[in-house]
DNA sequence: ATAATATATGCGAAGCAACGCATACGTTAA
DNA sequence: TTAACGTATGCGTTGCTTCGCATATATTAT
């Protein structure tokens, strides 16, 4: 039962739902792209990613100095169903997040962090 | 977004999952049947029912001095999907709850509280 | 080696959720 | 109309989550 509750808990928070919305739209994203899209602090995003990962919802893989997160594809039926439900969530906040992500990654959402995006990240981050 | 999160939060707690498991098995149950099945305090069950109700997962209807709870049938797609996922949750705790409920209501799970069950409730409650 | 970049984490503070107790409210029975 | 029963709730306490800051770790660039 504990594991089920953990999965559900991981979904009961706005920032985490926003992150999942991004991951539903793109194959994988690195942390700084999420930070940029959500306009939230790096440590906040990082912490929430950890919660999602511990709950088996997403998984991160290190590539160079970046860590790319994606929906964990080895999910059991329960998690799959939950993520399917979460896909239904819509809101202005999420739309704005997606818009910023798209702007940053370019039209192709399967782009990567490392494609010269770092500069852009710096700029927008320091604007805040 | 708030409403979605509220629904998800309502599912992220053990007692509430246990209550939903009961409601998935039977059409409607009154509070004291739940109290008896879960072997938890009346106020605790009552509080959790309120959370589930506020989240639109269950609804209670008063009949005489009892209040019968059932899964809210006017749910939107999101809630339906969540409940469908929650159905998948299995555990010994839940099995024991169901067993006690069955024992109390008799074979027919569509039985009602008021069918002389009150006495039984009193006995088992005071045993604790 | 040193600096810069990307991400994670220890820690204390603030906020929120669950608990237990006592009690209130509403309904039926006596 | 009083008593008993079924359910809900106000309140203070405890425990868990989230937050923000500062800092640590790891990787790449200089």
CSV table of C-alpha atoms (C1' of nucleotides) in Angstrom, one decimal:
chain,number,residue,atom,x,y,z
A,1,UNK,CA,0.0,0.0,0.0
A,2,UNK,CA,2.8,2.4,0.9
A,3,UNK,CA,4.1,2.5,-2.7
A,4,UNK,CA,0.7,3.3,-4.1
A,5,UNK,CA,0.3,6.2,-1.6
A,6,UNK,CA,3.7,7.4,-2.4
A,7,UNK,CA,2.9,7.6,-6.1
A,8,UNK,CA,-0.4,9.4,-5.4
A,9,UNK,CA,1.4,11.8,-3.0
A,10,UNK,CA,4.0,12.6,-5.7
A,11,UNK,CA,1.1,13.8,-7.9
A,12,UNK,CA,-0.6,16.0,-5.3
A,13,UNK,CA,1.5,19.1,-5.7
A,14,UNK,CA,1.3,21.8,-8.3
A,15,UNK,CA,5.0,22.1,-9.2
A,16,UNK,CA,5.2,18.4,-9.8
A,17,UNK,CA,2.1,18.4,-12.0
A,18,UNK,CA,3.6,21.2,-14.0
A,19,UNK,CA,6.8,19.2,-14.5
A,20,UNK,CA,4.8,16.2,-15.6
A,21,UNK,CA,2.9,18.3,-18.1
A,22,UNK,CA,6.2,19.3,-19.6
A,23,UNK,CA,7.4,15.7,-19.8
A,24,UNK,CA,4.1,14.7,-21.4
A,25,UNK,CA,4.9,17.1,-24.3
A,26,UNK,CA,8.5,16.3,-24.8
A,27,UNK,CA,10.6,13.2,-24.8
A,28,UNK,CA,13.2,14.4,-22.2
A,29,UNK,CA,14.1,17.7,-20.6
A,30,UNK,CA,17.1,18.7,-18.5
A,31,UNK,CA,16.6,20.4,-15.2
A,32,UNK,CA,17.5,23.9,-16.4
A,33,UNK,CA,15.0,23.7,-19.1
A,34,UNK,CA,12.4,23.0,-16.5
A,35,UNK,CA,13.6,25.7,-14.3
A,36,UNK,CA,13.3,28.1,-17.2
A,37,UNK,CA,9.9,27.0,-18.2
A,38,UNK,CA,8.4,27.0,-14.7
A,39,UNK,CA,10.2,30.2,-13.7
A,40,UNK,CA,10.9,28.5,-10.4
A,41,UNK,CA,14.2,28.2,-8.4
A,42,UNK,CA,16.6,25.5,-9.3
A,43,UNK,CA,16.6,23.8,-5.9
A,44,UNK,CA,12.9,23.8,-5.9
A,45,UNK,CA,12.6,22.0,-9.2
A,46,UNK,CA,15.4,19.7,-8.3
A,47,UNK,CA,13.7,18.7,-5.1
A,48,UNK,CA,10.4,18.0,-6.8
A,49,UNK,CA,12.1,16.0,-9.5
A,50,UNK,CA,13.5,13.8,-6.7
A,51,UNK,CA,10.0,13.2,-5.3
A,52,UNK,CA,8.7,12.2,-8.7
A,53,UNK,CA,11.7,9.9,-9.2
A,54,UNK,CA,11.3,8.2,-5.8
A,55,UNK,CA,7.7,7.6,-6.6
A,56,UNK,CA,8.7,5.9,-9.9
A,57,UNK,CA,7.0,8.5,-12.1
A,58,UNK,CA,10.0,9.9,-13.9
A,59,UNK,CA,13.6,8.8,-14.3
A,60,UNK,CA,16.7,10.9,-14.9
A,61,UNK,CA,19.7,10.0,-16.9
A,62,UNK,CA,23.0,11.8,-16.7
A,63,UNK,CA,24.6,12.9,-20.0
A,64,UNK,CA,27.7,14.9,-19.5
A,65,UNK,CA,26.9,17.6,-17.0
A,66,UNK,CA,23.2,17.6,-17.6
A,67,UNK,CA,20.6,15.3,-16.3
A,68,UNK,CA,17.7,14.6,-18.5
A,69,UNK,CA,14.4,13.6,-17.1
A,70,UNK,CA,11.7,11.7,-18.8
A,71,UNK,CA,8.6,9.7,-17.8
A,72,UNK,CA,9.7,6.4,-16.4
A,73,UNK,CA,8.8,3.9,-19.1
A,74,UNK,CA,9.0,0.9,-16.7
A,75,UNK,CA,5.8,1.7,-14.9
A,76,UNK,CA,3.3,-0.7,-13.6
A,77,UNK,CA,-0.3,-0.5,-14.6
A,78,UNK,CA,-1.2,1.7,-11.6
A,79,UNK,CA,1.3,4.5,-12.4
A,80,UNK,CA,0.4,4.4,-16.1
A,81,UNK,CA,-3.2,4.9,-15.2
A,82,UNK,CA,-2.4,7.8,-12.9
A,83,UNK,CA,-0.2,9.5,-15.6
A,84,UNK,CA,-3.0,9.0,-18.1
A,85,UNK,CA,-5.3,10.9,-15.7
A,86,UNK,CA,-2.8,13.6,-15.1
A,87,UNK,CA,-2.6,14.2,-18.8
A,88,UNK,CA,-6.1,15.5,-18.5
A,89,UNK,CA,-5.1,18.4,-16.3
A,90,UNK,CA,-5.2,21.7,-18.1
A,91,UNK,CA,-4.6,25.2,-16.8
A,92,UNK,CA,-3.2,28.6,-17.9
A,93,UNK,CA,-0.2,28.0,-15.7
A,94,UNK,CA,0.6,24.9,-17.6
A,95,UNK,CA,0.0,26.5,-21.0
A,96,UNK,CA,2.5,29.2,-20.1
A,97,UNK,CA,5.0,26.7,-19.0
A,98,UNK,CA,4.7,24.9,-22.3
A,99,UNK,CA,5.0,28.1,-24.2
A,100,UNK,CA,8.2,29.0,-22.5
A,101,UNK,CA,9.6,25.5,-23.0
A,102,UNK,CA,8.8,25.6,-26.7
A,103,UNK,CA,10.3,29.1,-27.1
A,104,UNK,CA,13.5,27.8,-25.5
A,105,UNK,CA,13.8,24.5,-27.2
A,106,UNK,CA,12.7,25.7,-30.6
A,107,UNK,CA,10.0,24.1,-32.6
A,108,UNK,CA,11.4,20.6,-32.1
A,109,UNK,CA,10.6,19.6,-28.6
A,110,UNK,CA,13.1,16.7,-28.9
A,111,UNK,CA,15.9,19.1,-28.9
A,112,UNK,CA,18.6,19.0,-26.2
A,113,UNK,CA,19.7,21.3,-23.5
A,114,UNK,CA,23.3,21.2,-24.7
A,115,UNK,CA,22.5,22.7,-28.1
A,116,UNK,CA,23.8,26.1,-27.2
A,117,UNK,CA,20.9,26.8,-24.9
A,118,UNK,CA,23.0,27.4,-21.9
A,119,UNK,CA,23.4,31.1,-22.7
A,120,UNK,CA,19.7,31.7,-23.1
A,121,UNK,CA,19.2,30.0,-19.7
A,122,UNK,CA,21.6,32.3,-18.0
A,123,UNK,CA,20.0,35.4,-19.4
A,124,UNK,CA,16.5,34.5,-18.5
A,125,UNK,CA,17.4,33.2,-15.1
A,126,UNK,CA,19.2,36.4,-14.1
A,127,UNK,CA,16.3,38.5,-15.4
A,128,UNK,CA,14.3,37.4,-12.4
B,1,UNK,CA,-5.7,23.4,-11.4
B,2,UNK,CA,-6.6,23.7,-7.7
B,3,UNK,CA,-9.5,21.2,-8.1
B,4,UNK,CA,-7.3,18.6,-9.7
B,5,UNK,CA,-4.7,18.8,-7.0
B,6,UNK,CA,-7.5,18.6,-4.4
B,7,UNK,CA,-8.7,15.4,-5.9
B,8,UNK,CA,-5.2,13.9,-6.0
B,9,UNK,CA,-4.5,15.0,-2.4
B,10,UNK,CA,-7.7,13.3,-1.3
B,11,UNK,CA,-6.3,10.1,-2.6
B,12,UNK,CA,-2.9,10.4,-1.0
B,13,UNK,CA,-3.8,9.0,2.4
B,14,UNK,CA,-4.2,5.5,3.6
B,15,UNK,CA,-7.4,5.8,5.5
B,16,UNK,CA,-9.1,7.4,2.6
B,17,UNK,CA,-7.9,4.7,0.2
B,18,UNK,CA,-9.3,2.1,2.6
B,19,UNK,CA,-12.6,3.9,2.6
B,20,UNK,CA,-12.7,4.0,-1.2
B,21,UNK,CA,-11.9,0.3,-1.4
B,22,UNK,CA,-15.0,-0.3,0.7
B,23,UNK,CA,-17.1,1.9,-1.5
B,24,UNK,CA,-15.8,0.1,-4.6
B,25,UNK,CA,-17.2,-3.2,-3.2
B,26,UNK,CA,-20.6,-2.0,-2.1
B,27,UNK,CA,-23.1,0.4,-3.3
B,28,UNK,CA,-23.3,2.5,-0.2
B,29,UNK,CA,-22.2,2.3,3.4
B,30,UNK,CA,-23.0,4.3,6.5
B,31,UNK,CA,-20.3,5.8,8.6
B,32,UNK,CA,-20.5,3.3,11.4
B,33,UNK,CA,-20.1,0.4,9.0
B,34,UNK,CA,-16.9,2.1,7.8
B,35,UNK,CA,-15.8,2.7,11.4
B,36,UNK,CA,-16.4,-1.0,12.2
B,37,UNK,CA,-14.6,-2.3,9.1
B,38,UNK,CA,-11.5,-0.1,9.4
B,39,UNK,CA,-11.4,-0.4,13.2
B,40,UNK,CA,-10.7,3.3,13.4
B,41,UNK,CA,-12.3,6.0,15.5
B,42,UNK,CA,-15.5,7.6,14.4
B,43,UNK,CA,-14.2,11.1,14.2
B,44,UNK,CA,-11.2,10.0,12.2
B,45,UNK,CA,-13.4,8.3,9.6
B,46,UNK,CA,-15.8,11.2,9.6
B,47,UNK,CA,-13.0,13.7,8.9
B,48,UNK,CA,-11.6,11.6,6.1
B,49,UNK,CA,-15.0,11.2,4.5
B,50,UNK,CA,-15.3,15.0,4.5
B,51,UNK,CA,-12.0,15.3,2.6
B,52,UNK,CA,-13.2,12.8,0.0
B,53,UNK,CA,-16.5,14.6,-0.3
B,54,UNK,CA,-14.9,18.0,-0.7
B,55,UNK,CA,-12.8,16.6,-3.4
B,56,UNK,CA,-15.8,15.3,-5.3
B,57,UNK,CA,-14.9,11.6,-4.9
B,58,UNK,CA,-17.8,10.5,-2.7
B,59,UNK,CA,-21.1,11.9,-1.7
B,60,UNK,CA,-23.1,11.3,1.4
B,61,UNK,CA,-26.9,11.2,1.6
B,62,UNK,CA,-28.8,11.4,4.8
B,63,UNK,CA,-31.4,8.8,5.5
B,64,UNK,CA,-32.9,9.1,9.0
B,65,UNK,CA,-30.1,9.3,11.4
B,66,UNK,CA,-27.7,7.6,9.2
B,67,UNK,CA,-25.6,9.1,6.4
B,68,UNK,CA,-24.8,6.8,3.6
B,69,UNK,CA,-21.7,7.4,1.5
B,70,UNK,CA,-21.2,6.2,-2.0
B,71,UNK,CA,-18.9,7.0,-4.9
B,72,UNK,CA,-20.0,10.3,-6.4
B,73,UNK,CA,-21.6,9.3,-9.7
B,74,UNK,CA,-21.4,12.8,-11.2
B,75,UNK,CA,-17.7,12.7,-11.7
B,76,UNK,CA,-15.8,14.2,-14.5
B,77,UNK,CA,-13.4,12.2,-16.6
B,78,UNK,CA,-10.4,13.0,-14.4
B,79,UNK,CA,-12.0,11.7,-11.2
B,80,UNK,CA,-13.3,8.6,-12.9
B,81,UNK,CA,-9.8,7.8,-14.2
B,82,UNK,CA,-8.3,8.3,-10.8
B,83,UNK,CA,-10.9,6.0,-9.1
B,84,UNK,CA,-10.3,3.5,-11.8
B,85,UNK,CA,-6.6,3.5,-10.9
B,86,UNK,CA,-7.3,3.4,-7.2
B,87,UNK,CA,-9.3,0.2,-7.8
B,88,UNK,CA,-6.0,-1.5,-8.6
B,89,UNK,CA,-4.6,-1.0,-5.1
B,90,UNK,CA,-4.5,-4.2,-3.1
B,91,UNK,CA,-3.1,-4.9,0.3
B,92,UNK,CA,-3.8,-7.1,3.3
B,93,UNK,CA,-5.1,-4.2,5.3
B,94,UNK,CA,-7.8,-3.6,2.6
B,95,UNK,CA,-8.6,-7.3,2.5
B,96,UNK,CA,-9.2,-7.4,6.2
B,97,UNK,CA,-11.4,-4.3,6.0
B,98,UNK,CA,-13.5,-5.9,3.3
B,99,UNK,CA,-13.7,-9.1,5.3
B,100,UNK,CA,-15.0,-7.2,8.4
B,101,UNK,CA,-17.5,-5.3,6.3
B,102,UNK,CA,-18.8,-8.5,4.7
B,103,UNK,CA,-19.1,-10.1,8.1
B,104,UNK,CA,-21.1,-7.1,9.4
B,105,UNK,CA,-23.4,-6.6,6.4
B,106,UNK,CA,-23.9,-10.3,5.6
B,107,UNK,CA,-23.3,-11.8,2.2
B,108,UNK,CA,-25.3,-9.1,0.5
B,109,UNK,CA,-23.1,-6.0,0.4
B,110,UNK,CA,-26.1,-3.9,-0.6
B,111,UNK,CA,-27.5,-4.3,2.8
B,112,UNK,CA,-28.2,-1.3,5.0
B,113,UNK,CA,-26.9,0.0,8.3
B,114,UNK,CA,-30.2,0.2,9.8
B,115,UNK,CA,-31.0,-3.5,9.5
B,116,UNK,CA,-30.4,-4.2,13.2
B,117,UNK,CA,-26.7,-3.7,12.8
B,118,UNK,CA,-26.4,-1.1,15.4
B,119,UNK,CA,-26.1,-3.6,18.3
B,120,UNK,CA,-23.3,-5.4,16.6
B,121,UNK,CA,-21.5,-2.1,16.0
B,122,UNK,CA,-21.7,-1.3,19.7
B,123,UNK,CA,-20.2,-4.6,20.8
B,124,UNK,CA,-17.3,-4.6,18.4
B,125,UNK,CA,-16.6,-0.9,19.0
B,126,UNK,CA,-16.3,-1.4,22.7
B,127,UNK,CA,-14.2,-4.4,22.4
B,128,UNK,CA,-11.3,-2.2,21.4
C,1,DA,C1',44.9,23.3,-11.5
C,2,DT,C1',41.2,26.7,-11.6
C,3,DA,C1',36.9,28.5,-12.9
C,4,DA,C1',32.4,28.0,-14.5
C,5,DT,C1',28.3,25.3,-15.1
C,6,DA,C1',24.6,21.9,-13.9
C,7,DT,C1',22.4,19.6,-10.4
C,8,DA,C1',21.6,18.0,-5.6
C,9,DT,C1',21.2,18.4,-0.6
C,10,DG,C1',21.6,19.6,4.7
C,11,DC,C1',19.3,22.5,7.6
C,12,DG,C1',16.2,25.5,9.9
C,13,DA,C1',11.7,28.0,9.4
C,14,DA,C1',7.0,28.2,7.9
C,15,DG,C1',2.9,26.1,6.4
C,16,DC,C1',-0.2,22.4,6.2
C,17,DA,C1',-2.5,17.9,7.3
C,18,DA,C1',-3.7,14.4,10.6
C,19,DC,C1',-4.7,13.2,15.3
C,20,DG,C1',-7.3,12.8,19.8
C,21,DC,C1',-10.3,14.6,22.8
C,22,DA,C1',-14.3,16.7,24.0
C,23,DT,C1',-18.5,18.3,22.6
C,24,DA,C1',-22.1,19.9,19.5
C,25,DC,C1',-25.8,18.8,16.2
C,26,DG,C1',-29.6,16.4,14.3
C,27,DT,C1',-32.7,12.4,14.5
C,28,DT,C1',-35.3,8.8,16.3
C,29,DA,C1',-37.1,6.2,20.4
C,30,DA,C1',-39.0,6.0,24.9
D,1,DT,C1',-39.3,16.1,26.5
D,2,DT,C1',-35.7,13.4,27.7
D,3,DA,C1',-32.5,9.9,26.4
D,4,DA,C1',-29.9,7.5,23.2
D,5,DC,C1',-27.8,7.1,18.9
D,6,DG,C1',-25.2,8.5,14.5
D,7,DT,C1',-22.4,11.8,12.7
D,8,DA,C1',-19.7,16.1,12.5
D,9,DT,C1',-16.6,19.7,14.2
D,10,DG,C1',-13.7,23.2,17.2
D,11,DC,C1',-9.4,23.2,19.2
D,12,DG,C1',-4.8,22.3,20.5
D,13,DT,C1',-0.9,19.1,19.5
D,14,DT,C1',2.1,16.5,16.7
D,15,DG,C1',4.1,15.3,12.5
D,16,DC,C1',5.0,15.8,7.7
D,17,DT,C1',5.9,18.9,3.4
D,18,DT,C1',7.6,22.6,1.3
D,19,DC,C1',10.5,26.5,1.1
D,20,DG,C1',14.7,29.4,0.9
D,21,DC,C1',19.3,29.8,1.6
D,22,DA,C1',23.7,28.2,1.5
D,23,DT,C1',26.7,24.9,0.1
D,24,DA,C1',28.3,20.4,-1.8
D,25,DT,C1',29.3,17.4,-5.7
D,26,DA,C1',30.2,16.4,-10.3
D,27,DT,C1',31.5,17.6,-14.9
D,28,DT,C1',33.4,20.3,-18.5
D,29,DA,C1',36.0,24.4,-20.2
D,30,DT,C1',40.1,27.3,-19.7
